[in-house]
Coordinates of C-alpha atoms and ligand atoms in Angstrom, one line a residue:
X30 CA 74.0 92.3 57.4
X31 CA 71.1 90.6 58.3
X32 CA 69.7 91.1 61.9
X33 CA 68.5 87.9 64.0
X34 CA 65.6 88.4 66.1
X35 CA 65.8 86.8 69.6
X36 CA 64.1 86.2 72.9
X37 CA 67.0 84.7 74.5
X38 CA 69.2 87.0 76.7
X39 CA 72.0 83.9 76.3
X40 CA 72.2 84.4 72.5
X41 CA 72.2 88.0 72.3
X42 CA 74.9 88.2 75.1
X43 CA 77.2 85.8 72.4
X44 CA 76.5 88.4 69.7
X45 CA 77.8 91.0 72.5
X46 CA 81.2 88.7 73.6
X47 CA 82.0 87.8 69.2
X48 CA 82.0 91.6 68.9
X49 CA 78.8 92.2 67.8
X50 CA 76.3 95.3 68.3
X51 CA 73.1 94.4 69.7
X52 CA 69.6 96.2 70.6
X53 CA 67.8 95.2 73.9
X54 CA 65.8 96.6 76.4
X55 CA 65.6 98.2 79.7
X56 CA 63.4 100.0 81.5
X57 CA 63.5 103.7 80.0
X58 CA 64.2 102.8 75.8
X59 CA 65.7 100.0 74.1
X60 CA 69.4 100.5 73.7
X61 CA 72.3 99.4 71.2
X62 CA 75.0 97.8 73.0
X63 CA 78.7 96.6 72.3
X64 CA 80.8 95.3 74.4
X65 CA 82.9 98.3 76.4
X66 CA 87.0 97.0 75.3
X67 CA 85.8 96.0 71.6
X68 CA 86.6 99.3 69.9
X69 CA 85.6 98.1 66.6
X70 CA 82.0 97.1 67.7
X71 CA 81.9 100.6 69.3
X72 CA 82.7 102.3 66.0
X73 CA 80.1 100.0 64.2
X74 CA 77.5 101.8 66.9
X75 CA 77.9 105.0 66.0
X76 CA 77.8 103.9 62.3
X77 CA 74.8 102.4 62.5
X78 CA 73.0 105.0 64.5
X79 CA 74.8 107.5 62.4
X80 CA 75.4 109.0 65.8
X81 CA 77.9 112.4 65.9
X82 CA 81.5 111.2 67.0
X83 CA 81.5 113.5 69.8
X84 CA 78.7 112.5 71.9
X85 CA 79.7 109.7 74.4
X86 CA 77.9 106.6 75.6
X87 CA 76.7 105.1 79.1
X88 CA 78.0 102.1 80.2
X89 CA 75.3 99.8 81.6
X90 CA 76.2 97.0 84.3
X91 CA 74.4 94.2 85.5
X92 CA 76.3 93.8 89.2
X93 CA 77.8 96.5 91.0
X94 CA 81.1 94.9 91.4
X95 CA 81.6 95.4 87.3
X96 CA 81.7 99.4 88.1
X97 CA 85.3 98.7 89.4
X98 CA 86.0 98.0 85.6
X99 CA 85.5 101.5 84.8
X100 CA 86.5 104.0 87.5
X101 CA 88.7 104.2 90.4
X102 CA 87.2 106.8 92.3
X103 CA 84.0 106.6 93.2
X104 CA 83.4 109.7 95.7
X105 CA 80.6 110.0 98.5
X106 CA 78.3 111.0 96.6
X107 CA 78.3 108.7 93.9
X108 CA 78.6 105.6 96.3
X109 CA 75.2 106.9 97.6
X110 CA 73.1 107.8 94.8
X111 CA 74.4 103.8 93.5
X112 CA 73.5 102.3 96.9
X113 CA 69.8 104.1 96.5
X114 CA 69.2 104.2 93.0
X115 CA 70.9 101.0 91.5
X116 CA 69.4 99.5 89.6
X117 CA 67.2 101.8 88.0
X118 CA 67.0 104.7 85.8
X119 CA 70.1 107.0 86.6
X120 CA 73.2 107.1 85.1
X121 CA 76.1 108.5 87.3
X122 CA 79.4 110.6 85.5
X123 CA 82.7 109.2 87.4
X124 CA 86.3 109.5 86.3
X125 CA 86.9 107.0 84.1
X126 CA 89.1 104.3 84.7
X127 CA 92.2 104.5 82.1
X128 CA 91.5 101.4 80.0
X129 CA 88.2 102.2 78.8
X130 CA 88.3 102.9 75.0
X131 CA 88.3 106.7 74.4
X132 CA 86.0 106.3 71.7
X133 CA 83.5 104.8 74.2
X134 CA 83.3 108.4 76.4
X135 CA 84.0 110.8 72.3
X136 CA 87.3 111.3 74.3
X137 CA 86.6 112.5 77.9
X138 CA 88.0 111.6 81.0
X139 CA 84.7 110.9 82.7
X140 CA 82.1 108.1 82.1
X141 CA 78.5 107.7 82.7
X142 CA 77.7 104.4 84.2
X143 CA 74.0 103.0 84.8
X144 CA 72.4 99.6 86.1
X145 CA 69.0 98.8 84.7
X146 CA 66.5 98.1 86.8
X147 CA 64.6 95.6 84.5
X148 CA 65.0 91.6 84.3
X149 CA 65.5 90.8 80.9
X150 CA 68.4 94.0 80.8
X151 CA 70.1 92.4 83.8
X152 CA 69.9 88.5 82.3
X153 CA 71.9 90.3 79.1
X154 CA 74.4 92.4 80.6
X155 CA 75.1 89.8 83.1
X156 CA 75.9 87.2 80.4
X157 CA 77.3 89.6 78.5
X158 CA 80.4 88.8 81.3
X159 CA 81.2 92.9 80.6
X160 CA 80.3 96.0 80.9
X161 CA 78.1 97.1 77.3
X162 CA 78.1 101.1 76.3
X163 CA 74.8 101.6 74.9
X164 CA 73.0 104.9 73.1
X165 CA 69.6 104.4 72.6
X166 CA 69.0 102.6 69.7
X167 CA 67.2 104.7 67.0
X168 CA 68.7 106.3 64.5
X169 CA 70.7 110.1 65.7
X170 CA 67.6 112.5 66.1
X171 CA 64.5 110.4 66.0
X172 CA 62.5 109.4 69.5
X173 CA 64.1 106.7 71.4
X174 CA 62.7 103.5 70.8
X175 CA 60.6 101.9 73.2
X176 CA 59.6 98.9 71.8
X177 CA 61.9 96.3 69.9
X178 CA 59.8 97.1 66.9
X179 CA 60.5 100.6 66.8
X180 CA 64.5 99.3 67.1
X181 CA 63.9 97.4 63.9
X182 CA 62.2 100.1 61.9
X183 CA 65.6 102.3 62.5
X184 CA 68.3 99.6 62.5
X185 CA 67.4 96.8 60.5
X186 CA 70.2 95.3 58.4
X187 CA 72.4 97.6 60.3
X188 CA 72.9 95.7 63.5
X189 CA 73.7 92.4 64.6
X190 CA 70.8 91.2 66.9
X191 CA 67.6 92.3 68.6
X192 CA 66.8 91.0 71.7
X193 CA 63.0 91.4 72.0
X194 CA 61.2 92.2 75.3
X195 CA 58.4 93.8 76.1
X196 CA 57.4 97.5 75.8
X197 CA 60.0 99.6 78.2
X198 CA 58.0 100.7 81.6
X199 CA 59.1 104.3 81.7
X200 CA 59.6 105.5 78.1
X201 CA 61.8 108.5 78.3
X202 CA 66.0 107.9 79.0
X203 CA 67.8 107.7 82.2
X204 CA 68.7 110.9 84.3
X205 CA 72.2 111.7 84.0
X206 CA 73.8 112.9 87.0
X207 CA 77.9 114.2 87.4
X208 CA 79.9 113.3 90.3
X209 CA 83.3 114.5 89.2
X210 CA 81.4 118.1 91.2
X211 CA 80.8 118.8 94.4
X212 CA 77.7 119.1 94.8
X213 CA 76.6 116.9 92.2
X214 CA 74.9 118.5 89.1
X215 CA 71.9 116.9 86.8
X216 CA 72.8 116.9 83.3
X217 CA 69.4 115.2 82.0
X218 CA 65.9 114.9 83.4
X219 CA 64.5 111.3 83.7
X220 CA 62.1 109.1 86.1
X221 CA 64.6 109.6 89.1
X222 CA 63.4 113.5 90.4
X223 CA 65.8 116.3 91.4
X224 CA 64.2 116.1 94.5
X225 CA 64.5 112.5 95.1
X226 CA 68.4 112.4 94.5
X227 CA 68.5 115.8 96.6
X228 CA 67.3 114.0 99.7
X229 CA 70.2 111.2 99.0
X230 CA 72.9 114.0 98.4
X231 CA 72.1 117.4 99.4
X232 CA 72.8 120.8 97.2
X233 CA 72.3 118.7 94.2
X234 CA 71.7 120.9 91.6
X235 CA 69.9 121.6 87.6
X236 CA 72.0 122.2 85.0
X237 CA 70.7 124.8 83.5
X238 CA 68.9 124.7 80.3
X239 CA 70.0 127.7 78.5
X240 CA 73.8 127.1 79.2
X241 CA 73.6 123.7 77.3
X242 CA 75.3 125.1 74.3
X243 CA 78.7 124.8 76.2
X244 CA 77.5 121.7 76.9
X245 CA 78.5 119.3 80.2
X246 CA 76.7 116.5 78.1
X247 CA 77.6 116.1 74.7
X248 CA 74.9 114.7 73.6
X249 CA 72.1 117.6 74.9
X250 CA 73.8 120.5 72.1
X251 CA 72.5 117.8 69.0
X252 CA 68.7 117.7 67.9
X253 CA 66.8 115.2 70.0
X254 CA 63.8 113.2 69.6
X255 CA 62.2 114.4 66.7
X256 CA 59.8 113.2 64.2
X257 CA 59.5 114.3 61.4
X258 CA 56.4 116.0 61.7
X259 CA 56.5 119.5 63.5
X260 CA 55.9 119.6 67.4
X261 CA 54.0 121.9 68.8
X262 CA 53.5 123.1 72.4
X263 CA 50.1 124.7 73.1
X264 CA 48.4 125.2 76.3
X265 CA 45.2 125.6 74.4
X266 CA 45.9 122.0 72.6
X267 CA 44.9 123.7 69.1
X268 CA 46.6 123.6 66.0
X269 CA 47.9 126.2 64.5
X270 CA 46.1 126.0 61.2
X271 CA 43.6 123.9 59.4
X272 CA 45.7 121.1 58.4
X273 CA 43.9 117.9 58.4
X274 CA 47.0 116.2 58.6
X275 CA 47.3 116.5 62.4
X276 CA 47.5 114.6 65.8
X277 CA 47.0 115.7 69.3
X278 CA 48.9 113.7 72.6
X279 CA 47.9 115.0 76.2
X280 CA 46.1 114.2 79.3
X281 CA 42.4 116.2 78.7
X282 CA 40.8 115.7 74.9
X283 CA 40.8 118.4 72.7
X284 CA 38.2 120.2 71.5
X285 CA 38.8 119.8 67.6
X286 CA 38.9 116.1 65.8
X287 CA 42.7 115.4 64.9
X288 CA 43.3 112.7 63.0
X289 CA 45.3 110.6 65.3
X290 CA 44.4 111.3 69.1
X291 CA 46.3 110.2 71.9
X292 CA 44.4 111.1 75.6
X293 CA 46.5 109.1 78.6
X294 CA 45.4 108.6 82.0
X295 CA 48.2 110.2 83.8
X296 CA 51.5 112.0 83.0
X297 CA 53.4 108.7 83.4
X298 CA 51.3 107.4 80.8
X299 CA 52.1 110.4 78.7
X300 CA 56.0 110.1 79.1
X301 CA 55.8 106.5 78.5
X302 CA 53.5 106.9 75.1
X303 CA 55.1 109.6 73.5
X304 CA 57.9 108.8 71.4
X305 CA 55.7 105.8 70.5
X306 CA 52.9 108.3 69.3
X307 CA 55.7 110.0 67.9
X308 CA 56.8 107.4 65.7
X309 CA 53.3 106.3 65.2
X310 CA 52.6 110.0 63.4
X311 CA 55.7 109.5 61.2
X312 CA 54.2 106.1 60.1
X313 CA 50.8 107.8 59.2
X314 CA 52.1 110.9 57.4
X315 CA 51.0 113.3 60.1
X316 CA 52.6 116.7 59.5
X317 CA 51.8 118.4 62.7
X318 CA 51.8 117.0 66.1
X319 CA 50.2 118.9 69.4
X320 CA 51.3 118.3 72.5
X321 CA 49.4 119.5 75.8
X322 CA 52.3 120.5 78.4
X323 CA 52.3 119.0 81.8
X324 CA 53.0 120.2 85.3
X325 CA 56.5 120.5 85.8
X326 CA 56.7 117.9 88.6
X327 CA 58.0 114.1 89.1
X328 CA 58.2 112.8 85.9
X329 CA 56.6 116.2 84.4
X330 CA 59.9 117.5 84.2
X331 CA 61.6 115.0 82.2
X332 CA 58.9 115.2 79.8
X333 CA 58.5 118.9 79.0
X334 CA 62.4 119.1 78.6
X335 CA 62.0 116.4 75.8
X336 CA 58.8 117.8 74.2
X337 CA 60.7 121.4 74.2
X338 CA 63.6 119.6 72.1
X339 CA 61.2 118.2 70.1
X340 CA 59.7 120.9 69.3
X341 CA 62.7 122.8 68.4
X342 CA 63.5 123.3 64.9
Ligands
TXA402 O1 68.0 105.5 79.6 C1 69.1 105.6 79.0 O2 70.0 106.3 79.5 C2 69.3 104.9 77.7 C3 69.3 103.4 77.9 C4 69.6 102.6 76.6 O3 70.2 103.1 78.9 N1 70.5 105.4 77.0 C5 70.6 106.6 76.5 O4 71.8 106.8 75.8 O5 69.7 107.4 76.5 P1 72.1 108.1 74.9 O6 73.4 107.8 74.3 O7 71.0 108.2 73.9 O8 72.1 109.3 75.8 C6 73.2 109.4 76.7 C7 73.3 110.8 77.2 C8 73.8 111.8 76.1 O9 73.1 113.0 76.3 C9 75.3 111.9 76.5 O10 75.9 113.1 76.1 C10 75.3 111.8 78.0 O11 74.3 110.9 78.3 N2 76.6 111.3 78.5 C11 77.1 110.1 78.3 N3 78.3 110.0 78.9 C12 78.6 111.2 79.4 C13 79.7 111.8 80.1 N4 80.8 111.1 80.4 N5 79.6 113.1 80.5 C14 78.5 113.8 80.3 N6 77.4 113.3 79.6 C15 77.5 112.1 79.2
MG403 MG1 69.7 108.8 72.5

């Protein structure tokens, strides 16, 4: 297959309505969309991404009135976190609605639904006429892409069309929150804070970390954002050997000469570099990465919980 490149929101939304899977971006990571009642283009998304069968997608909107499509109830909470935070990055978890495609949710009765909160999304998904499930679009396990180039280096040949926009502003994925509980509970740090949707619906609540083996969200149990070179947390932003072969990412310069060195100017920076630099490492042979943790605060959060995956082995 050979994948067309385009800057028109109007011809990637006809690859969307034939049946087609298409990259494009939003404001957290570029993501791979199909259109929600075209099973077939759904199963040619997990193909491509090589994506594990069990871990559903988010369905991304671009007006409210489309969310009717894919729930029926929509309880208090829910209507309020979509009144403050749509569009943007969150996805909400509803009941879904009984005509969407169980292969779209990997078989569960709920769906995550999410507006993006960036033009060039909302010109595509609005003349796309349909709601479009979308994982990010990289390949299963490596660092969301964040720029349409990093979507090519994963998917090319494998998908229909990339829609190419600009870098994505916030660089790390949507928070995911469920409102089939009362009180709602986060399933995945993003740019939207805890504290933020806590002050829209109070007693929302963390899932916590060490019970995502049993897994609320699929998708957390599977490896997550790696590259291929080894992550490594350190306070003291050292690396653990000699190895020339390796790159440092943080907010304060370390005191040893790696060979690829990332300082940012703030943590949002940080979060919105990283899976770039990432990538970036891969490209340069780089067999060690450092990463200086952050405070866990704001966007702080959502980026230690995806330098902790990444660091996992
Ligand atoms: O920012 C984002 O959310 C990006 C852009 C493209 O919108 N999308 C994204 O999709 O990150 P993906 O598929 O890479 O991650 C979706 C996460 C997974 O961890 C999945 O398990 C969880 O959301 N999820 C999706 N539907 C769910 C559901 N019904 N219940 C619980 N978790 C769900
Ligand atoms: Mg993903």
């Amino acid at each position: 297959m050979k994948t067309k490149l385009t800057r028109s929101p109007d011809v990637a939304a006809q690859d969307v309505r034939k049946g087609g899977i298409v990259a494009f971006p939003t404001e957290t990571v570029y993501g791979l969309g199909a259109a929600i009642f075209e099973v077939q283009a759904i199963a040619k998304i997990f193909e491509a991404k090589r994506r594990p069968a069990d871990n559903p997608l988010i369905a991304h909107v671009g007006e409210t009135g489309q969310i009717a499509k894919l729930t029926s109830v929509i309880p208090e909470s829910a209507q309020k976190f979509i009144e403050r935070f749509f569009p943007g990055p969150l996805t909400i978890v509803l009941k879904k609605a009984e005509t969407v495609p169980q292969i779209a949710t990997a078989g569960l009765d709920t769906i995550g639904i999410r507006m993006p909160g960036n033009a060039v999304a909302n010109e595509f998904l609005t003349a796309c006429r349909t709601p479009v499930v979308a994982p990010s679009a990289n390949v299963s396990g490596r660092p969301s892409p964040t720029t349409w180039q990093a979507v090519r280096e994963d998917l090319d040949g494998r998908i229909d069309c990339i829609l190419q926009g600009e870098p994505t502003q916030i660089g790390l994925e949507s928070t995911v929150v469920d409102c089939t509980v009362d009180p709602p509970i986060v399933l995945r740090a993003g740019a939207v804070s805890l504290e933020s949707l806590r002050e829209t619906v109070g007693g929302t609540t963390a899932y916590v970390y060490r019970e995502m083996n049993e897994a609320r969200s699929p998708g957390m149990r599977h490896k997550h954002y790696s590259p291929s070179a080894a992550v490594v947390l350190d306070g003291e932003g050292r690396p653990r050997d000699n190895n020339i072969k390796t790159a440092f990412i943080g907010l304060d310069g370390p005191a040893w000469s790696p060979k690829l060195l990332r300082v940012c100017g703030s943590v949002e920076e940080y979060a919105r570099e990283v899976f770039e630099f990432f990538r970036e490492c891969d490209r340069q042979g780089i067999e060690t990465i450092v990463c200086q943790p952050v405070e866990e605060k704001g966007i702080g959060i959502a980026l230690m919980d995806r330098l902790r995956r990444a660091a996992e082995s």
